[in-house]
PDB file of C-alpha atoms in Angstrom:
ATOM      1  CA  UNK A   2       6.312  10.855   4.960  1.00 86.00           C
ATOM      2  CA  UNK A   3       7.849   7.660   6.341  1.00 92.00           C
ATOM      3  CA  UNK A   4       8.832   6.695   2.757  1.00 92.00           C
ATOM      4  CA  UNK A   5      10.169   3.229   3.626  1.00 95.00           C
ATOM      5  CA  UNK A   6       9.650   0.528   6.213  1.00 94.00           C
ATOM      6  CA  UNK A   7      13.223  -0.696   5.716  1.00 95.00           C
ATOM      7  CA  UNK A   8      15.945   0.680   7.990  1.00 93.00           C
ATOM      8  CA  UNK A   9      18.577  -0.098   5.349  1.00 95.00           C
ATOM      9  CA  UNK A  10      16.754   1.750   2.592  1.00 95.00           C
ATOM     10  CA  UNK A  11      16.183   4.771   4.811  1.00 95.00           C
ATOM     11  CA  UNK A  12      19.816   4.999   5.898  1.00 94.00           C
ATOM     12  CA  UNK A  13      21.817   3.748   2.932  1.00 94.00           C
ATOM     13  CA  UNK A  14      19.677   4.717  -0.064  1.00 93.00           C
ATOM     14  CA  UNK A  15      17.420   7.601   0.950  1.00 93.00           C
ATOM     15  CA  UNK A  16      19.954   9.035   3.432  1.00 89.00           C
ATOM     16  CA  UNK A  17      17.026   9.878   5.675  1.00 89.00           C
ATOM     17  CA  UNK A  18      17.758  10.131   9.421  1.00 86.00           C
ATOM     18  CA  UNK A  19      14.584   8.392  10.532  1.00 87.00           C
ATOM     19  CA  UNK A  20      14.340   5.742  13.223  1.00 88.00           C
ATOM     20  CA  UNK A  21      11.455   3.338  12.640  1.00 92.00           C
ATOM     21  CA  UNK A  22      10.891   2.951  16.368  1.00 90.00           C
ATOM     22  CA  UNK A  23      10.068   6.678  16.433  1.00 92.00           C
ATOM     23  CA  UNK A  24       7.628   6.160  13.558  1.00 93.00           C
ATOM     24  CA  UNK A  25       5.825   3.511  15.596  1.00 94.00           C
ATOM     25  CA  UNK A  26       5.638   5.795  18.623  1.00 95.00           C
ATOM     26  CA  UNK A  27       4.380   8.777  16.620  1.00 95.00           C
ATOM     27  CA  UNK A  28       1.619   6.810  14.880  1.00 95.00           C
ATOM     28  CA  UNK A  29       0.510   5.348  18.218  1.00 96.00           C
ATOM     29  CA  UNK A  30       0.514   8.808  19.811  1.00 97.00           C
ATOM     30  CA  UNK A  31      -1.493  10.231  16.907  1.00 96.00           C
ATOM     31  CA  UNK A  32      -4.074   7.473  17.250  1.00 96.00           C
ATOM     32  CA  UNK A  33      -4.357   8.054  20.985  1.00 96.00           C
ATOM     33  CA  UNK A  34      -4.869  11.797  20.383  1.00 97.00           C
ATOM     34  CA  UNK A  35      -7.435  11.187  17.653  1.00 95.00           C
ATOM     35  CA  UNK A  36      -5.324  12.320  14.679  1.00 96.00           C
ATOM     36  CA  UNK A  37      -5.889  10.438  11.424  1.00 96.00           C
ATOM     37  CA  UNK A  38      -2.575   9.383   9.867  1.00 96.00           C
ATOM     38  CA  UNK A  39      -1.762   8.750   6.214  1.00 96.00           C
ATOM     39  CA  UNK A  40       1.645   7.182   5.603  1.00 96.00           C
ATOM     40  CA  UNK A  41       3.502   7.715   2.324  1.00 95.00           C
ATOM     41  CA  UNK A  42       5.702   4.838   1.128  1.00 96.00           C
ATOM     42  CA  UNK A  43       8.015   4.625  -1.894  1.00 95.00           C
ATOM     43  CA  UNK A  44       9.300   1.385  -3.402  1.00 97.00           C
ATOM     44  CA  UNK A  45      11.505   0.726  -6.412  1.00 95.00           C
ATOM     45  CA  UNK A  46      14.558   2.850  -5.667  1.00 95.00           C
ATOM     46  CA  UNK A  47      17.906   2.016  -7.276  1.00 96.00           C
ATOM     47  CA  UNK A  48      19.807  -0.092  -4.751  1.00 95.00           C
ATOM     48  CA  UNK A  49      16.642  -1.424  -3.114  1.00 97.00           C
ATOM     49  CA  UNK A  50      16.204  -5.198  -3.163  1.00 97.00           C
ATOM     50  CA  UNK A  51      13.271  -7.581  -2.952  1.00 97.00           C
ATOM     51  CA  UNK A  52      14.408  -8.412   0.576  1.00 97.00           C
ATOM     52  CA  UNK A  53      14.227  -4.734   1.504  1.00 97.00           C
ATOM     53  CA  UNK A  54      10.652  -4.617   0.217  1.00 97.00           C
ATOM     54  CA  UNK A  55       9.795  -7.765   2.187  1.00 97.00           C
ATOM     55  CA  UNK A  56      11.334  -6.227   5.324  1.00 96.00           C
ATOM     56  CA  UNK A  57       9.341  -3.046   4.735  1.00 96.00           C
ATOM     57  CA  UNK A  58       6.100  -4.983   4.355  1.00 95.00           C
ATOM     58  CA  UNK A  59       6.734  -6.849   7.601  1.00 96.00           C
ATOM     59  CA  UNK A  60       7.387  -3.636   9.522  1.00 96.00           C
ATOM     60  CA  UNK A  61       4.541  -1.622   8.011  1.00 96.00           C
ATOM     61  CA  UNK A  62       2.032  -4.298   9.023  1.00 96.00           C
ATOM     62  CA  UNK A  63       2.940  -3.578  12.661  1.00 94.00           C
ATOM     63  CA  UNK A  64       2.118   0.134  12.360  1.00 95.00           C
ATOM     64  CA  UNK A  65      -1.181   1.503  13.589  1.00 96.00           C
ATOM     65  CA  UNK A  66      -1.494   4.169  10.893  1.00 97.00           C
ATOM     66  CA  UNK A  67      -4.973   4.662   9.448  1.00 97.00           C
ATOM     67  CA  UNK A  68      -4.063   4.486   5.764  1.00 98.00           C
ATOM     68  CA  UNK A  69      -1.040   3.878   3.544  1.00 97.00           C
ATOM     69  CA  UNK A  70      -0.275   5.516   0.205  1.00 97.00           C
ATOM     70  CA  UNK A  71       2.085   3.269  -1.758  1.00 96.00           C
ATOM     71  CA  UNK A  72       3.992   4.931  -4.595  1.00 95.00           C
ATOM     72  CA  UNK A  73       6.484   3.760  -7.207  1.00 94.00           C
ATOM     73  CA  UNK A  74       9.759   5.667  -6.956  1.00 92.00           C
ATOM     74  CA  UNK A  75      10.056   8.025  -9.942  1.00 88.00           C
ATOM     75  CA  UNK A  76      13.303   9.790 -10.940  1.00 86.00           C
ATOM     76  CA  UNK A  77      12.903  13.559 -11.180  1.00 84.00           C
ATOM     77  CA  UNK A  78      15.280  15.399 -13.506  1.00 83.00           C
ATOM     78  CA  UNK A  79      18.091  16.901 -11.470  1.00 84.00           C
ATOM     79  CA  UNK A  80      17.740  14.457  -8.590  1.00 86.00           C
ATOM     80  CA  UNK A  81      20.366  11.977  -7.435  1.00 88.00           C
ATOM     81  CA  UNK A  82      18.007   9.153  -8.372  1.00 89.00           C
ATOM     82  CA  UNK A  83      17.706  10.455 -11.922  1.00 89.00           C
ATOM     83  CA  UNK A  84      21.489  10.670 -12.339  1.00 92.00           C
ATOM     84  CA  UNK A  85      21.926   7.118 -11.023  1.00 93.00           C
ATOM     85  CA  UNK A  86      19.207   5.773 -13.310  1.00 92.00           C
ATOM     86  CA  UNK A  87      20.625   7.549 -16.345  1.00 91.00           C
ATOM     87  CA  UNK A  88      24.185   6.449 -15.609  1.00 94.00           C
ATOM     88  CA  UNK A  89      23.225   2.806 -15.056  1.00 94.00           C
ATOM     89  CA  UNK A  90      20.545   2.669 -17.766  1.00 93.00           C
ATOM     90  CA  UNK A  91      17.780   1.865 -15.284  1.00 94.00           C
ATOM     91  CA  UNK A  92      15.059   3.928 -16.958  1.00 90.00           C
ATOM     92  CA  UNK A  93      12.501   1.789 -18.735  1.00 85.00           C
ATOM     93  CA  UNK A  94      11.457   3.197 -22.088  1.00 68.00           C
ATOM     94  CA  UNK A  95      12.645   6.363 -23.773  1.00 55.00           C
ATOM     95  CA  UNK A  96      10.910   8.889 -21.496  1.00 55.00           C
ATOM     96  CA  UNK A  97      10.196   9.620 -17.851  1.00 57.00           C
ATOM     97  CA  UNK A  98       6.577   9.415 -16.795  1.00 57.00           C
ATOM     98  CA  UNK A  99       5.901  11.506 -13.686  1.00 64.00           C
ATOM     99  CA  UNK A 100       3.135   9.188 -12.488  1.00 70.00           C
ATOM    100  CA  UNK A 101       3.992   7.834  -9.063  1.00 79.00           C
ATOM    101  CA  UNK A 102       1.544   4.997  -9.617  1.00 83.00           C
ATOM    102  CA  UNK A 103       3.516   3.753 -12.619  1.00 87.00           C
ATOM    103  CA  UNK A 104       6.895   2.058 -12.215  1.00 91.00           C
ATOM    104  CA  UNK A 105       9.502   2.994 -14.790  1.00 90.00           C
ATOM    105  CA  UNK A 106      12.757   1.921 -13.149  1.00 93.00           C
ATOM    106  CA  UNK A 107      14.429  -1.484 -13.641  1.00 95.00           C
ATOM    107  CA  UNK A 108      17.611  -2.597 -11.912  1.00 96.00           C
ATOM    108  CA  UNK A 109      19.569  -5.800 -11.430  1.00 96.00           C
ATOM    109  CA  UNK A 110      17.282  -6.514  -8.461  1.00 96.00           C
ATOM    110  CA  UNK A 111      13.801  -6.004  -9.893  1.00 97.00           C
ATOM    111  CA  UNK A 112      11.733  -5.242 -12.983  1.00 96.00           C
ATOM    112  CA  UNK A 113       9.326  -2.337 -13.359  1.00 94.00           C
ATOM    113  CA  UNK A 114       6.494  -4.864 -13.550  1.00 95.00           C
ATOM    114  CA  UNK A 115       7.520  -6.348 -10.202  1.00 97.00           C
ATOM    115  CA  UNK A 116       7.479  -2.928  -8.507  1.00 96.00           C
ATOM    116  CA  UNK A 117       4.150  -2.071 -10.088  1.00 95.00           C
ATOM    117  CA  UNK A 118       2.612  -5.298  -8.803  1.00 97.00           C
ATOM    118  CA  UNK A 119       4.189  -5.059  -5.355  1.00 97.00           C
ATOM    119  CA  UNK A 120       2.871  -1.524  -4.911  1.00 97.00           C
ATOM    120  CA  UNK A 121      -0.653  -2.806  -5.516  1.00 97.00           C
ATOM    121  CA  UNK A 122      -0.218  -5.862  -3.300  1.00 98.00           C
ATOM    122  CA  UNK A 123       1.077  -3.669  -0.472  1.00 98.00           C
ATOM    123  CA  UNK A 124      -1.901  -1.364  -0.925  1.00 98.00           C
ATOM    124  CA  UNK A 125      -4.312  -4.293  -0.598  1.00 98.00           C
ATOM    125  CA  UNK A 126      -2.416  -5.825   2.298  1.00 98.00           C
ATOM    126  CA  UNK A 127      -1.897  -2.701   4.419  1.00 98.00           C
ATOM    127  CA  UNK A 128      -5.157  -0.891   3.746  1.00 98.00           C
ATOM    128  CA  UNK A 129      -7.560  -3.829   3.626  1.00 98.00           C
ATOM    129  CA  UNK A 130      -6.280  -7.220   4.803  1.00 98.00           C
ATOM    130  CA  UNK A 131      -4.176  -5.781   7.671  1.00 97.00           C
ATOM    131  CA  UNK A 132      -6.133  -2.550   8.135  1.00 98.00           C
ATOM    132  CA  UNK A 133      -5.246  -1.267  11.603  1.00 98.00           C
ATOM    133  CA  UNK A 134      -8.597   0.424  12.295  1.00 98.00           C
ATOM    134  CA  UNK A 135     -10.392  -2.843  11.580  1.00 98.00           C
ATOM    135  CA  UNK A 136      -7.858  -4.844  13.573  1.00 97.00           C
ATOM    136  CA  UNK A 137      -8.209  -2.530  16.574  1.00 97.00           C
ATOM    137  CA  UNK A 138     -12.003  -2.599  16.463  1.00 97.00           C
ATOM    138  CA  UNK A 139     -12.558   0.962  15.200  1.00 97.00           C
ATOM    139  CA  UNK A 140     -15.023  -0.209  12.571  1.00 98.00           C
ATOM    140  CA  UNK A 141     -16.542   3.219  11.877  1.00 98.00           C
ATOM    141  CA  UNK A 142     -13.162   4.668  10.890  1.00 98.00           C
ATOM    142  CA  UNK A 143     -12.201   1.563   8.939  1.00 98.00           C
ATOM    143  CA  UNK A 144     -15.488   1.781   7.066  1.00 98.00           C
ATOM    144  CA  UNK A 145     -14.734   5.341   5.927  1.00 97.00           C
ATOM    145  CA  UNK A 146     -11.521   4.140   4.308  1.00 98.00           C
ATOM    146  CA  UNK A 147     -13.177   1.178   2.622  1.00 98.00           C
ATOM    147  CA  UNK A 148     -16.059   3.267   1.316  1.00 98.00           C
ATOM    148  CA  UNK A 149     -13.610   5.866  -0.004  1.00 97.00           C
ATOM    149  CA  UNK A 150     -11.964   3.037  -1.945  1.00 98.00           C
ATOM    150  CA  UNK A 151     -15.362   1.961  -3.310  1.00 98.00           C
ATOM    151  CA  UNK A 152     -16.022   5.509  -4.513  1.00 97.00           C
ATOM    152  CA  UNK A 153     -12.653   5.506  -6.280  1.00 96.00           C
ATOM    153  CA  UNK A 154     -13.068   1.988  -7.730  1.00 96.00           C
ATOM    154  CA  UNK A 155     -16.658   0.828  -7.889  1.00 96.00           C
ATOM    155  CA  UNK A 156     -15.701  -2.832  -8.483  1.00 97.00           C
ATOM    156  CA  UNK A 157     -13.223  -3.102  -5.582  1.00 98.00           C
ATOM    157  CA  UNK A 158     -13.922  -6.609  -4.296  1.00 98.00           C
ATOM    158  CA  UNK A 159     -11.787  -6.308  -1.161  1.00 98.00           C
ATOM    159  CA  UNK A 160     -13.222  -2.920  -0.231  1.00 98.00           C
ATOM    160  CA  UNK A 161     -16.764  -4.299  -0.441  1.00 98.00           C
ATOM    161  CA  UNK A 162     -15.739  -7.418   1.482  1.00 98.00           C
ATOM    162  CA  UNK A 163     -14.234  -5.528   4.419  1.00 98.00           C
ATOM    163  CA  UNK A 164     -16.895  -2.807   4.347  1.00 98.00           C
ATOM    164  CA  UNK A 165     -19.490  -5.569   4.702  1.00 98.00           C
ATOM    165  CA  UNK A 166     -17.690  -6.879   7.776  1.00 98.00           C
ATOM    166  CA  UNK A 167     -17.621  -3.378   9.280  1.00 98.00           C
ATOM    167  CA  UNK A 168     -21.342  -2.900   8.712  1.00 98.00           C
ATOM    168  CA  UNK A 169     -22.010  -6.290  10.270  1.00 98.00           C
ATOM    169  CA  UNK A 170     -20.068  -5.364  13.391  1.00 97.00           C
ATOM    170  CA  UNK A 171     -21.841  -2.006  13.512  1.00 98.00           C
ATOM    171  CA  UNK A 172     -25.202  -3.838  13.408  1.00 97.00           C
ATOM    172  CA  UNK A 173     -26.078  -2.515   9.940  1.00 97.00           C
ATOM    173  CA  UNK A 174     -27.170  -5.911   8.683  1.00 97.00           C
ATOM    174  CA  UNK A 175     -28.971  -4.659   5.582  1.00 97.00           C
ATOM    175  CA  UNK A 176     -25.957  -2.722   4.353  1.00 97.00           C
ATOM    176  CA  UNK A 177     -23.681  -5.636   5.227  1.00 98.00           C
ATOM    177  CA  UNK A 178     -25.747  -7.978   3.058  1.00 98.00           C
ATOM    178  CA  UNK A 179     -25.756  -5.462   0.216  1.00 98.00           C
ATOM    179  CA  UNK A 180     -21.973  -5.098   0.332  1.00 98.00           C
ATOM    180  CA  UNK A 181     -21.445  -8.848   0.511  1.00 98.00           C
ATOM    181  CA  UNK A 182     -23.399  -9.209  -2.720  1.00 98.00           C
ATOM    182  CA  UNK A 183     -21.385  -6.397  -4.306  1.00 98.00           C
ATOM    183  CA  UNK A 184     -18.163  -8.134  -3.255  1.00 98.00           C
ATOM    184  CA  UNK A 185     -19.288 -11.378  -4.878  1.00 98.00           C
ATOM    185  CA  UNK A 186     -20.266  -9.567  -8.075  1.00 98.00           C
ATOM    186  CA  UNK A 187     -16.925  -7.749  -8.244  1.00 98.00           C
ATOM    187  CA  UNK A 188     -15.024 -10.983  -7.565  1.00 97.00           C
ATOM    188  CA  UNK A 189     -16.415 -12.521 -10.733  1.00 97.00           C
ATOM    189  CA  UNK A 190     -13.862 -10.468 -12.658  1.00 96.00           C
ATOM    190  CA  UNK A 191     -10.618 -12.415 -13.240  1.00 97.00           C
ATOM    191  CA  UNK A 192      -8.610  -9.385 -12.076  1.00 97.00           C
ATOM    192  CA  UNK A 193      -9.454 -10.227  -8.465  1.00 98.00           C
ATOM    193  CA  UNK A 194      -8.966 -13.996  -8.502  1.00 97.00           C
ATOM    194  CA  UNK A 195      -5.239 -14.015  -7.775  1.00 97.00           C
ATOM    195  CA  UNK A 196      -5.539 -11.470  -4.963  1.00 98.00           C
ATOM    196  CA  UNK A 197      -8.415 -13.297  -3.282  1.00 97.00           C
ATOM    197  CA  UNK A 198      -6.382 -16.490  -3.399  1.00 97.00           C
ATOM    198  CA  UNK A 199      -3.238 -14.683  -2.199  1.00 97.00           C
ATOM    199  CA  UNK A 200      -4.990 -13.403   0.915  1.00 97.00           C
ATOM    200  CA  UNK A 201      -7.111 -16.516   1.409  1.00 97.00           C
ATOM    201  CA  UNK A 202     -10.408 -14.671   1.060  1.00 96.00           C
ATOM    202  CA  UNK A 203     -13.536 -16.626   0.204  1.00 93.00           C
ATOM    203  CA  UNK A 204     -16.652 -14.733  -0.841  1.00 90.00           C
TER     204      UNK A 204
END
């Protein structure tokens, strides 16, 4: 439960006594000991800024965690966040949706749509483009994550793309070719065009 990659957000907004240098050490130790690490991250808190999110992205890309779970901050009734949002009229719409994948907070610094989009971009960036298992050459472990994503979203162009690269490096040429074709088929959907361009991926 790292919750943020921004020192300022951790200290000034979440009031969480967590040193990011310790987070780095713990994730490295876990990898060395063979423990698989999922890291939970929240974005979209009242008081958080776009710069904080950019700082968090930069730090999180340096972590060697296996997988990141990116959530949109959601105000729970009775929490400090809920009271702040109610007092400052930050809640979008007339109800609170307890879906941590759906942003429903807007402040002077960001819109709900921005947080929603950034959560997805960070998911693609940290779990696929900058995947630490892939980067460190642990292609078998990276492949498990990519194939889990394919099971969850059967038209996931980036998951197929990186899974194909894993299979190629693991000398599974037939499966690599199959996944490359699946990536190309998925990428025909306009949904993926902006993300492929964003990360400079050519299929």
